[in-house]
N, CA, C and O atoms as a Tinker XYZ file with bonds, in Angstrom:
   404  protein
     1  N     -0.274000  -31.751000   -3.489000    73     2
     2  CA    -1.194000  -30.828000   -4.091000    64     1     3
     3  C     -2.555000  -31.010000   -3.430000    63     2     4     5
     4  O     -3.176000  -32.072000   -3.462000    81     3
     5  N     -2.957000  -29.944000   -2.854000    73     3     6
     6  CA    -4.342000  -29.885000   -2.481000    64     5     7
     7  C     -5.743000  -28.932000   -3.723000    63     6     8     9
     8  O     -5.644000  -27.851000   -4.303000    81     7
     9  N     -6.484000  -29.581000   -3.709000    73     7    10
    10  CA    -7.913000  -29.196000   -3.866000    64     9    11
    11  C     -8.889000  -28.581000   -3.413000    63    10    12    13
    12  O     -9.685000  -29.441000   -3.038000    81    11
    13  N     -9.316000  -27.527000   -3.218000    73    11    14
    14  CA    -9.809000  -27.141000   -2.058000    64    13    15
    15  C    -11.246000  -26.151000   -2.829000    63    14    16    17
    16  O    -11.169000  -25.283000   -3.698000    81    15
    17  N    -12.075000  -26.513000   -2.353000    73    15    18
    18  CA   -13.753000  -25.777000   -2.727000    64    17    19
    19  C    -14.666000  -25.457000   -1.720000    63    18    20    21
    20  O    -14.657000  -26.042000   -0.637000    81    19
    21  N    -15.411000  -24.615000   -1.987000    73    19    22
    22  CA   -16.207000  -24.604000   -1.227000    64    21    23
    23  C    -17.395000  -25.379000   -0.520000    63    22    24    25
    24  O    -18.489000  -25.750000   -0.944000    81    23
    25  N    -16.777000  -25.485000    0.711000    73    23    26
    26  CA   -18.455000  -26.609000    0.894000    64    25    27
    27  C    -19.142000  -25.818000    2.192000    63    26    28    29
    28  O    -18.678000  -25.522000    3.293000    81    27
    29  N    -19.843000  -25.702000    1.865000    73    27    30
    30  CA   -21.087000  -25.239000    2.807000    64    29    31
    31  C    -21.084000  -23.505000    2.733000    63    30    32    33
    32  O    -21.302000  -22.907000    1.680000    81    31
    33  N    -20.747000  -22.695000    4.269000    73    31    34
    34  CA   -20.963000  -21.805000    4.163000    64    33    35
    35  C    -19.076000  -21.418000    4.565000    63    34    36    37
    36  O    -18.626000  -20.330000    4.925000    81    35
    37  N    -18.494000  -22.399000    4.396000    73    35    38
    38  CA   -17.195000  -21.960000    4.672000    64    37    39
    39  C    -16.300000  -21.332000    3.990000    63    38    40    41
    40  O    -15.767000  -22.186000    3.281000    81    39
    41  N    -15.580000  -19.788000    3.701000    73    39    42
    42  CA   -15.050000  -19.421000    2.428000    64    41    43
    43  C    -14.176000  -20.090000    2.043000    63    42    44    45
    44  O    -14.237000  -21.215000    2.539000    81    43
    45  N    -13.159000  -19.915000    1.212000    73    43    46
    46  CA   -11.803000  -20.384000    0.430000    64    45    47
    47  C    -10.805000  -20.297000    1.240000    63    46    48    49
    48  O    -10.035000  -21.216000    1.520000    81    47
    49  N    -10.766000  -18.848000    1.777000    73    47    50
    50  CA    -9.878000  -18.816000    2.830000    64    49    51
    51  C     -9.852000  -19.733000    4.076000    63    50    52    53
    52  O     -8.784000  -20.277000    4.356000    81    51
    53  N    -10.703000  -19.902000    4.678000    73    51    54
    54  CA   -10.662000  -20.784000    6.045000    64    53    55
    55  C    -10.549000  -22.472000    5.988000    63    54    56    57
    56  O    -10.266000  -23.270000    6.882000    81    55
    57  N    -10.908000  -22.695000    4.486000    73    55    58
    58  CA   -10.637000  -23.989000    3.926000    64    57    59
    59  C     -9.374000  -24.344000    3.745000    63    58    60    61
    60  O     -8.923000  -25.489000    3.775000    81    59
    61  N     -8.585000  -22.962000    3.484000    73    59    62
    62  CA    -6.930000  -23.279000    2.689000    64    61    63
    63  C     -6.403000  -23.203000    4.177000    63    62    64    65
    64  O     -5.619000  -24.126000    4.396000    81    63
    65  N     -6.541000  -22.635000    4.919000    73    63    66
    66  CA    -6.223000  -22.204000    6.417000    64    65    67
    67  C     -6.454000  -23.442000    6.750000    63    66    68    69
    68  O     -5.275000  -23.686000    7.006000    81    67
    69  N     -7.057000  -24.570000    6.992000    73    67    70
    70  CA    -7.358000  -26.079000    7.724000    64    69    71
    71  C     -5.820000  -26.852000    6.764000    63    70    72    73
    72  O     -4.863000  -27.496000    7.193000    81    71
    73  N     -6.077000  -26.541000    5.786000    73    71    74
    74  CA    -4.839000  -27.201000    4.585000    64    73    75
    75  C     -3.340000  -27.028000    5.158000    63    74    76    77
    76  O     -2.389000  -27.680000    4.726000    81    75
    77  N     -3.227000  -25.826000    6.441000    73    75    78
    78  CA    -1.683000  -25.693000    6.381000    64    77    79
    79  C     -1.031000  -26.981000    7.308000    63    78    80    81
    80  O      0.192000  -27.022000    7.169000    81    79
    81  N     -1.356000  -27.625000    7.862000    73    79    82
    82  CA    -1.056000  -28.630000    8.818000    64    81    83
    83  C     -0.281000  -29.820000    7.849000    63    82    84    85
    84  O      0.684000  -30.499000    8.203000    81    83
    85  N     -1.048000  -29.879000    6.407000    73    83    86
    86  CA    -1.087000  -30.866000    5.710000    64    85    87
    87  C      0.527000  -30.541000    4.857000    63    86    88    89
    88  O      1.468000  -31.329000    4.766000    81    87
    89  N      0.419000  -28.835000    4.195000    73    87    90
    90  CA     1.778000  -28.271000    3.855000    64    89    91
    91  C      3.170000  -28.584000    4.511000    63    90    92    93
    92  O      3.257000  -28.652000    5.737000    81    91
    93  N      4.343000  -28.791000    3.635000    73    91    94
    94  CA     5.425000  -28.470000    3.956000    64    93    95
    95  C      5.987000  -27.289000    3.954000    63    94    96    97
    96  O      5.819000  -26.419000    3.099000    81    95
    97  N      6.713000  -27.226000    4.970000    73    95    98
    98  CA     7.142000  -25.275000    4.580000    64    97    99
    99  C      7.812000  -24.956000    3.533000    63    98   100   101
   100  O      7.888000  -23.805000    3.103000    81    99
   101  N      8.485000  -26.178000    2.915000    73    99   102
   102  CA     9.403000  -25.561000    1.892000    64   101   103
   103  C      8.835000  -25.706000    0.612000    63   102   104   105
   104  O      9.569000  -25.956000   -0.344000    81   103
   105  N      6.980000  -25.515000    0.402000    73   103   106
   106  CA     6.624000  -25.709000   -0.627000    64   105   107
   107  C      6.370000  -24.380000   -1.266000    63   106   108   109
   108  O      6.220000  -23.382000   -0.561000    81   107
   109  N      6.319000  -24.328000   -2.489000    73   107   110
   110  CA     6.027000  -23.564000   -3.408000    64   109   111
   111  C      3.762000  -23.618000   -3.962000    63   110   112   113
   112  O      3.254000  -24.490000   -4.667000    81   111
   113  N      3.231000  -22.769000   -3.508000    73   111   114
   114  CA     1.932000  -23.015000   -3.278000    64   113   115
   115  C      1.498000  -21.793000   -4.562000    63   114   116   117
   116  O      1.879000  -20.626000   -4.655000    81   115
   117  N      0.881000  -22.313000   -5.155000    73   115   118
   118  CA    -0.060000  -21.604000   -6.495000    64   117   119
   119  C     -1.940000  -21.444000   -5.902000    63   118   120   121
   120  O     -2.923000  -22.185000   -5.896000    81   119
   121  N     -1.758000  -20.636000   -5.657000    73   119   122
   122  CA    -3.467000  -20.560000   -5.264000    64   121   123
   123  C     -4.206000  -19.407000   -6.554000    63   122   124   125
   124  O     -3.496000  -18.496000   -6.980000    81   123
   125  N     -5.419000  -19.550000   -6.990000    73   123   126
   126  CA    -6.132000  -19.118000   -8.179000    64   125   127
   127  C     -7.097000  -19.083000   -7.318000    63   126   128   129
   128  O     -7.315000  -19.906000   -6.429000    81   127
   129  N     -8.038000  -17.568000   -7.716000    73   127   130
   130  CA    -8.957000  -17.797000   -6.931000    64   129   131
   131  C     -9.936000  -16.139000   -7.584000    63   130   132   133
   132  O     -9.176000  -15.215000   -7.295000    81   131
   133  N    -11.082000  -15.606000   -8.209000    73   131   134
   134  CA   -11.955000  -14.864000   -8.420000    64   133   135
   135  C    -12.078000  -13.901000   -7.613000    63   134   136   137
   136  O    -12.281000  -12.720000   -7.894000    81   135
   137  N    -11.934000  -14.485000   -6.364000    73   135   138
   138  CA   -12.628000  -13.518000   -5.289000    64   137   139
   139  C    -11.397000  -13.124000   -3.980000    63   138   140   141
   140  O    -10.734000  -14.053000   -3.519000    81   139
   141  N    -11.234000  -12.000000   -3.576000    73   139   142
   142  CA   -10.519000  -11.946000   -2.319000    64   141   143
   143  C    -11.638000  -11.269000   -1.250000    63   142   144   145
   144  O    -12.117000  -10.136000   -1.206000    81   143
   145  N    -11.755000  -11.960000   -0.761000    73   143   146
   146  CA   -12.275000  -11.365000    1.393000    64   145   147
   147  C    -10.896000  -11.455000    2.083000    63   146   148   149
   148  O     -9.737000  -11.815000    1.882000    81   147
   149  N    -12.063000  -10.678000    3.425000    73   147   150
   150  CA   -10.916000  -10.370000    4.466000    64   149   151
   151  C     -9.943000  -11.497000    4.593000    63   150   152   153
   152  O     -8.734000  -11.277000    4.521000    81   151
   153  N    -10.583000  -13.092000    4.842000    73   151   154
   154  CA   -10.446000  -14.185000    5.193000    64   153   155
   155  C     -9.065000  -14.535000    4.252000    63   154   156   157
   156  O     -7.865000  -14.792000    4.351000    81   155
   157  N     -9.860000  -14.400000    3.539000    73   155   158
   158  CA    -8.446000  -15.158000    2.038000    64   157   159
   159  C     -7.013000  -14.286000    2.202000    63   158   160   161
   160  O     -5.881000  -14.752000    2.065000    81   159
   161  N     -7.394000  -12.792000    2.558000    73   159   162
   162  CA    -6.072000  -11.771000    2.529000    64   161   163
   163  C     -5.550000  -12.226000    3.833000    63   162   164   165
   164  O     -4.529000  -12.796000    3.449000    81   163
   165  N     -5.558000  -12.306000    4.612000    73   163   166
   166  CA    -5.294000  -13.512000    6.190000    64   165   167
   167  C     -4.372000  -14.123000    6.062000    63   166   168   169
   168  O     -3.319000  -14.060000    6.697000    81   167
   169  N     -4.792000  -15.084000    4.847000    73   167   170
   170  CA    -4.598000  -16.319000    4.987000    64   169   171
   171  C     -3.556000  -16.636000    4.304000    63   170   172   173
   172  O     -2.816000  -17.586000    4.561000    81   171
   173  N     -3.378000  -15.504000    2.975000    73   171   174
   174  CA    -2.277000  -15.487000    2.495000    64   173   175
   175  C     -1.077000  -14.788000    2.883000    63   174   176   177
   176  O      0.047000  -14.882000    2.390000    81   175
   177  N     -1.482000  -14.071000    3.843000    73   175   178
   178  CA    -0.362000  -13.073000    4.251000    64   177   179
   179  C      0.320000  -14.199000    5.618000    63   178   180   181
   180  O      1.391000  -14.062000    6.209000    81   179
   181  N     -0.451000  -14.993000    5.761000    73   179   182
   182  CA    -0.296000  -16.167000    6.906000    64   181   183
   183  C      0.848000  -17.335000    5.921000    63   182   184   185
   184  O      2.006000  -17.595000    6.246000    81   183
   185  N      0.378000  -17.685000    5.136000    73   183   186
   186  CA     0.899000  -18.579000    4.047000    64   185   187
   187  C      2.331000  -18.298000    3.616000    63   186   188   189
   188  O      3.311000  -19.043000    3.603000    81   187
   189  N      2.193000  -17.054000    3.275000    73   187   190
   190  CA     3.784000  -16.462000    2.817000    64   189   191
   191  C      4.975000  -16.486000    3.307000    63   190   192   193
   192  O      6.080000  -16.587000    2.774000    81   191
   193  N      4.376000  -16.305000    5.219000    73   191   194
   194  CA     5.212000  -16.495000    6.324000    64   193   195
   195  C      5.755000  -18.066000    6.407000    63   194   196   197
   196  O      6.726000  -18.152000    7.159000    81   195
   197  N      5.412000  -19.139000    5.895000    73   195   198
   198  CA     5.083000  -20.642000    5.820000    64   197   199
   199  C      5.513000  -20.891000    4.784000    63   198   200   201
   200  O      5.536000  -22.119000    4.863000    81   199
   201  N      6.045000  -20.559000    3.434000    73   199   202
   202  CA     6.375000  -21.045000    2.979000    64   201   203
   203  C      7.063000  -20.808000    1.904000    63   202   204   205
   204  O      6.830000  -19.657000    1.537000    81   203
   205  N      8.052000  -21.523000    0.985000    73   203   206
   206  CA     9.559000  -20.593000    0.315000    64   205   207
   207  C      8.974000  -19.481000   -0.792000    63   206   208   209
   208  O      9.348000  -18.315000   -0.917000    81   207
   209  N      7.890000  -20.225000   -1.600000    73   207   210
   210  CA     7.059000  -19.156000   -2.441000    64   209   211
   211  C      5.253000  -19.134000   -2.477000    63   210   212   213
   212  O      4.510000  -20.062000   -2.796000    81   211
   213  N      5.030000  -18.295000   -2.210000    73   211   214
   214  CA     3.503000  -18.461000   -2.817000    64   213   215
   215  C      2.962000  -17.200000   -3.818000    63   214   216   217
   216  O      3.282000  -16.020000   -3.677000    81   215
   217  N      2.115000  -17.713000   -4.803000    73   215   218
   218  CA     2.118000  -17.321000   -6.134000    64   217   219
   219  C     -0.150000  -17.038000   -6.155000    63   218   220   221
   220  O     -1.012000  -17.907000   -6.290000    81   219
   221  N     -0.277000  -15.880000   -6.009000    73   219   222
   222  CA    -1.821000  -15.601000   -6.345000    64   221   223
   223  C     -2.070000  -15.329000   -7.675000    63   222   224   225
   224  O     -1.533000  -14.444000   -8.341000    81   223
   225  N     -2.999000  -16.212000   -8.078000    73   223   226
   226  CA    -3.509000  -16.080000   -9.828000    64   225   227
   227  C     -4.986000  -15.460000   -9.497000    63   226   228   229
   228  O     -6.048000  -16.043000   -9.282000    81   227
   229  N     -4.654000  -14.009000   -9.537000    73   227   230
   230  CA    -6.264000  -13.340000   -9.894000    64   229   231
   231  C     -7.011000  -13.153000  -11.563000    63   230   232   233
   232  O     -6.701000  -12.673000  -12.654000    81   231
   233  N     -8.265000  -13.931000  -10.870000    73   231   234
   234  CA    -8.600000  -14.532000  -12.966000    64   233   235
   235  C     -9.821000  -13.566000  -12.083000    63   234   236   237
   236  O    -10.231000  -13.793000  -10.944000    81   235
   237  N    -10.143000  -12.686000  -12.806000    73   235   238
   238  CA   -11.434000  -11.531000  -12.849000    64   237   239
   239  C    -11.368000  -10.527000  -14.326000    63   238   240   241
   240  O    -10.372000  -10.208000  -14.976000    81   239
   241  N    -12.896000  -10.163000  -14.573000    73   239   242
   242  CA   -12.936000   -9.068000  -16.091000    64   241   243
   243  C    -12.238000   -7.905000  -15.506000    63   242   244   245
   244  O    -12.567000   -7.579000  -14.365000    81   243
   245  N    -11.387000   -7.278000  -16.075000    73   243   246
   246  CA   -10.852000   -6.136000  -15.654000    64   245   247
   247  C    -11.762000   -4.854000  -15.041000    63   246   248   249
   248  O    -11.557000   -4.061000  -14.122000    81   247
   249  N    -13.116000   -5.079000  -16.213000    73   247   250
   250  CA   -14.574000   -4.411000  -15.666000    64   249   251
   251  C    -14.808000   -4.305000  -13.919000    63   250   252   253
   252  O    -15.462000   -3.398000  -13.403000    81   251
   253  N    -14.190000   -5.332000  -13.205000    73   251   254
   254  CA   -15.206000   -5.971000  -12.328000    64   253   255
   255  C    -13.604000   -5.901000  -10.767000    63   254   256   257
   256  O    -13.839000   -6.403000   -9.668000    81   255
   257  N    -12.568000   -5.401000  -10.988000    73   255   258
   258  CA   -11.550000   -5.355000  -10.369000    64   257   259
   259  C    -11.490000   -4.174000   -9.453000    63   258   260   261
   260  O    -11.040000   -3.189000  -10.038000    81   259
   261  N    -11.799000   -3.963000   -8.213000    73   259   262
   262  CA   -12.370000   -3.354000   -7.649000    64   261   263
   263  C    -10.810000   -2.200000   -7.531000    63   262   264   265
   264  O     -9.853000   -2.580000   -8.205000    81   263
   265  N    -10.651000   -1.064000   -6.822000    73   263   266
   266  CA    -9.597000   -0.559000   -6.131000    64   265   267
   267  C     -9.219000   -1.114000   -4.517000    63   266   268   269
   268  O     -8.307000   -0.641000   -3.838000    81   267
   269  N     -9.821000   -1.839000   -4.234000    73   267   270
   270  CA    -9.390000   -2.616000   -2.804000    64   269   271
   271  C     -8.737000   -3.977000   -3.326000    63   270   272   273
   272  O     -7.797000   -4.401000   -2.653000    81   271
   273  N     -9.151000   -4.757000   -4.519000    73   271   274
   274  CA    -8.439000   -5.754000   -4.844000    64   273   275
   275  C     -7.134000   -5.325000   -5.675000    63   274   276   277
   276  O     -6.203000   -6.120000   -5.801000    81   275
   277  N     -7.110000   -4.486000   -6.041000    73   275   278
   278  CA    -5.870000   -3.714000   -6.627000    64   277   279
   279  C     -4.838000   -2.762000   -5.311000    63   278   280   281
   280  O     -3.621000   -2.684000   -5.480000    81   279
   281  N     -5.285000   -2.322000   -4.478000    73   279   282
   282  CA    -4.625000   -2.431000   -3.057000    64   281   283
   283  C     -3.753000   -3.768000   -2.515000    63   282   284   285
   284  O     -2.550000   -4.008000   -2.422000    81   283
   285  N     -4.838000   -4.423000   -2.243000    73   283   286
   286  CA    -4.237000   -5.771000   -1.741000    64   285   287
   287  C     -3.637000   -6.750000   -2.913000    63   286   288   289
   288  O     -2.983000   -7.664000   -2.411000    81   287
   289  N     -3.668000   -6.775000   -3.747000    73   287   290
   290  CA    -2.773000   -7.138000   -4.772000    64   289   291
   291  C     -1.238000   -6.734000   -4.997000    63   290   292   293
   292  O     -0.325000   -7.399000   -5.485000    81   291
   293  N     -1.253000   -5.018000   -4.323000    73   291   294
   294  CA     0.148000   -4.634000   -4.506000    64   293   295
   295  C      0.625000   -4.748000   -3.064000    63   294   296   297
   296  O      1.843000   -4.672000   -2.906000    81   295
   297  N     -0.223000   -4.938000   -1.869000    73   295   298
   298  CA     0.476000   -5.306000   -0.677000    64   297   299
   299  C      0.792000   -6.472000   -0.129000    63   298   300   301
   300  O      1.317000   -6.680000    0.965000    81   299
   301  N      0.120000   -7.932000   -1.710000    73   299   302
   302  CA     0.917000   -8.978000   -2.097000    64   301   303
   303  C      2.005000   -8.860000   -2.069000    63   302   304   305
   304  O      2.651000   -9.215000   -1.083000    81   303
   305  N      2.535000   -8.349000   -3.091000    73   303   306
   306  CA     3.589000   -8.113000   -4.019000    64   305   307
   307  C      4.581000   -7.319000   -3.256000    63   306   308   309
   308  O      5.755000   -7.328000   -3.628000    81   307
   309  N      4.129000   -6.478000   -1.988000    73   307   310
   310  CA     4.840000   -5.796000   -1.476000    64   309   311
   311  C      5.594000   -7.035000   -0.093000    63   310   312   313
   312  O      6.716000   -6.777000    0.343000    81   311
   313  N      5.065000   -7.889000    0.268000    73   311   314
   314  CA     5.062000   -9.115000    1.128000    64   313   315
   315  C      5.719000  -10.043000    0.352000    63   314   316   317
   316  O      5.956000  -11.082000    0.969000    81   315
   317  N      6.136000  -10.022000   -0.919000    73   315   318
   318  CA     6.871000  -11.443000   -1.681000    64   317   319
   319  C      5.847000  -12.156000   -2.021000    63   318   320   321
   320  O      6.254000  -13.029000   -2.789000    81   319
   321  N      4.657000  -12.251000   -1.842000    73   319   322
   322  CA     3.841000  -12.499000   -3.015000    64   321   323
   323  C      3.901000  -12.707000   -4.285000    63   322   324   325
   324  O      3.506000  -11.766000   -4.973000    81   323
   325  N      4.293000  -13.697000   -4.866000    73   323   326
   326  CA     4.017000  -13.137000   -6.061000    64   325   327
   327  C      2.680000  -13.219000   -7.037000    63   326   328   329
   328  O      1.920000  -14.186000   -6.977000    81   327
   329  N      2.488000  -12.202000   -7.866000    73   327   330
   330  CA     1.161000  -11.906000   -8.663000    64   329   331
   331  C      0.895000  -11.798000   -9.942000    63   330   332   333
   332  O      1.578000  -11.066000  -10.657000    81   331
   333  N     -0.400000  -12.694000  -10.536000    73   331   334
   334  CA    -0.496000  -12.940000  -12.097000    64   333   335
   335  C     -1.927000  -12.468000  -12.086000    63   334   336   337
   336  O     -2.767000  -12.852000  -11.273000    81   335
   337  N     -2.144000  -11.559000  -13.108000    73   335   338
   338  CA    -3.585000  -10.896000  -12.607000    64   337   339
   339  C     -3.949000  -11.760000  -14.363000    63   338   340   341
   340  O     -3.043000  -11.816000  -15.194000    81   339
   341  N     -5.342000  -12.341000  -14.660000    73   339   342
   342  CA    -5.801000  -12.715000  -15.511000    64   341   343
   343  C     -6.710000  -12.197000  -16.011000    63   342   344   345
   344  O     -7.746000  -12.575000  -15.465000    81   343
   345  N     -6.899000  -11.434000  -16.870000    73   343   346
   346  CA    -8.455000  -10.306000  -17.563000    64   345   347
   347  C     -8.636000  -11.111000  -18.671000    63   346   348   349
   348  O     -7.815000  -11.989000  -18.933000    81   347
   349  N     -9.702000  -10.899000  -19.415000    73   347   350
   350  CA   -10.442000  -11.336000  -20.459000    64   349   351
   351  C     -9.429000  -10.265000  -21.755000    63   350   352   353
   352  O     -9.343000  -10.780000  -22.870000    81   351
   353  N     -8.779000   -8.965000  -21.571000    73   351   354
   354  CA    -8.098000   -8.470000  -21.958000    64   353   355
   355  C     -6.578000   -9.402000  -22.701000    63   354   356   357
   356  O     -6.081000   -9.363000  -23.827000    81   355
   357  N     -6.272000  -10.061000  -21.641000    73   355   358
   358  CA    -5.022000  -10.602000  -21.406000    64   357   359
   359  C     -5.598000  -12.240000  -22.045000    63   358   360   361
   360  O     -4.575000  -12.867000  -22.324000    81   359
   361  N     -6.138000  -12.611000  -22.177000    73   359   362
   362  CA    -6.778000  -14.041000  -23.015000    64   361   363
   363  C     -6.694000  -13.870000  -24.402000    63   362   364   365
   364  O     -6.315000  -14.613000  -25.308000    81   363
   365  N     -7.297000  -12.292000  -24.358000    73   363   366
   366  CA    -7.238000  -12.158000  -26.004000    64   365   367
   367  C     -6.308000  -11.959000  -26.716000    63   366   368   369
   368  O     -6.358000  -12.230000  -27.916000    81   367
   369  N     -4.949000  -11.295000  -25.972000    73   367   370
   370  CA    -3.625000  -11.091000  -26.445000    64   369   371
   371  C     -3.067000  -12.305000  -26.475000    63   370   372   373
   372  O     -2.321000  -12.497000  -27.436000    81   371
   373  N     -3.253000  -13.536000  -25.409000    73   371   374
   374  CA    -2.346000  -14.619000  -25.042000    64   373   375
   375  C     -3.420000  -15.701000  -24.429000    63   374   376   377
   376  O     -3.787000  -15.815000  -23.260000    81   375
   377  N     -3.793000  -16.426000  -25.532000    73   375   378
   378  CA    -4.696000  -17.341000  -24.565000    64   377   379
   379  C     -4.168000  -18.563000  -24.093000    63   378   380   381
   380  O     -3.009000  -18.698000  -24.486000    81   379
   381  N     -4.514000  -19.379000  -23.495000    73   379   382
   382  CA    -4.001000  -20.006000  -22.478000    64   381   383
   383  C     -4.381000  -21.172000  -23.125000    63   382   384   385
   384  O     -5.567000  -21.306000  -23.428000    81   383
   385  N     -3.232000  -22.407000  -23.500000    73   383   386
   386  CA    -3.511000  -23.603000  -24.228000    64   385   387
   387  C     -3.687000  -24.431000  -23.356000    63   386   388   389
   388  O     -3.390000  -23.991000  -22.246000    81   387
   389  N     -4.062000  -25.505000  -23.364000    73   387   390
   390  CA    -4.375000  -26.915000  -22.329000    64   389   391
   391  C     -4.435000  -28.094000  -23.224000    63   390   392   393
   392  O     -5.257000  -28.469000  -24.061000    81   391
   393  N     -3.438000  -28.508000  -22.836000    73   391   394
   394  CA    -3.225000  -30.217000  -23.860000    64   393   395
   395  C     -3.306000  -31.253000  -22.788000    63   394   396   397
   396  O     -2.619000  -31.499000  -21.797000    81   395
   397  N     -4.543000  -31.858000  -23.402000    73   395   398
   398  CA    -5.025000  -33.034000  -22.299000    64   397   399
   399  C     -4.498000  -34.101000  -23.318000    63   398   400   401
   400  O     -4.617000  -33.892000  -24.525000    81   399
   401  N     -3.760000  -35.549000  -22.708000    73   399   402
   402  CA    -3.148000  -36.133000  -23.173000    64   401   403
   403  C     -3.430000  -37.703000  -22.471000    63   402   404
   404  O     -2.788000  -38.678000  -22.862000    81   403
């Protein structure tokens, strides 16, 4: 399991992109992430090719979900992507428990 943040002026994408060396191909990769750029859509469409599943958790207000991230969301999904879109909508129907133990 990798960790991966931003440090400096480098995005998410080009950070997870340094990470694939470290990957096995036959992993199953969960990436969560607010924001998509060019970089990140790259990187996952790079990723997918690499490896048995990868899984994008878009956590954004439904307010704020552009029609280009809703594009590339279904040309995830159209690539084997698979996709969990998270709204403030969807919290309120089903919120999300966390048991720290």
């Amino acid at each position: 399991m990798a960790t991966i943040q931003l440090a400096g002026r480098q995005s998410f994408g080009v950070r997870l992109k340094e990470q694939f060396p470290r990957m096995n191909h036959g992993d199953m990769v969960f990436v969560m992430t607010t924001y998509m750029d060019d970089i990140f859509k790259q990187t996952m469409e790079q990723l997918s090719k690499r490896m048995k599943q990868v899984v994008v958790i878009f956590i954004q207000s439904s307010t704020f979900i552009s029609e280009a991230d809703r594009l590339t969301l279904q040309r995830f999904k159209t690539e084997g992507i698979g996709i969990q879109i998270i709204t403030e909508e969807k919290l309120v129907k089903r919120p999300i428990e966390v048991d720290i133990r």
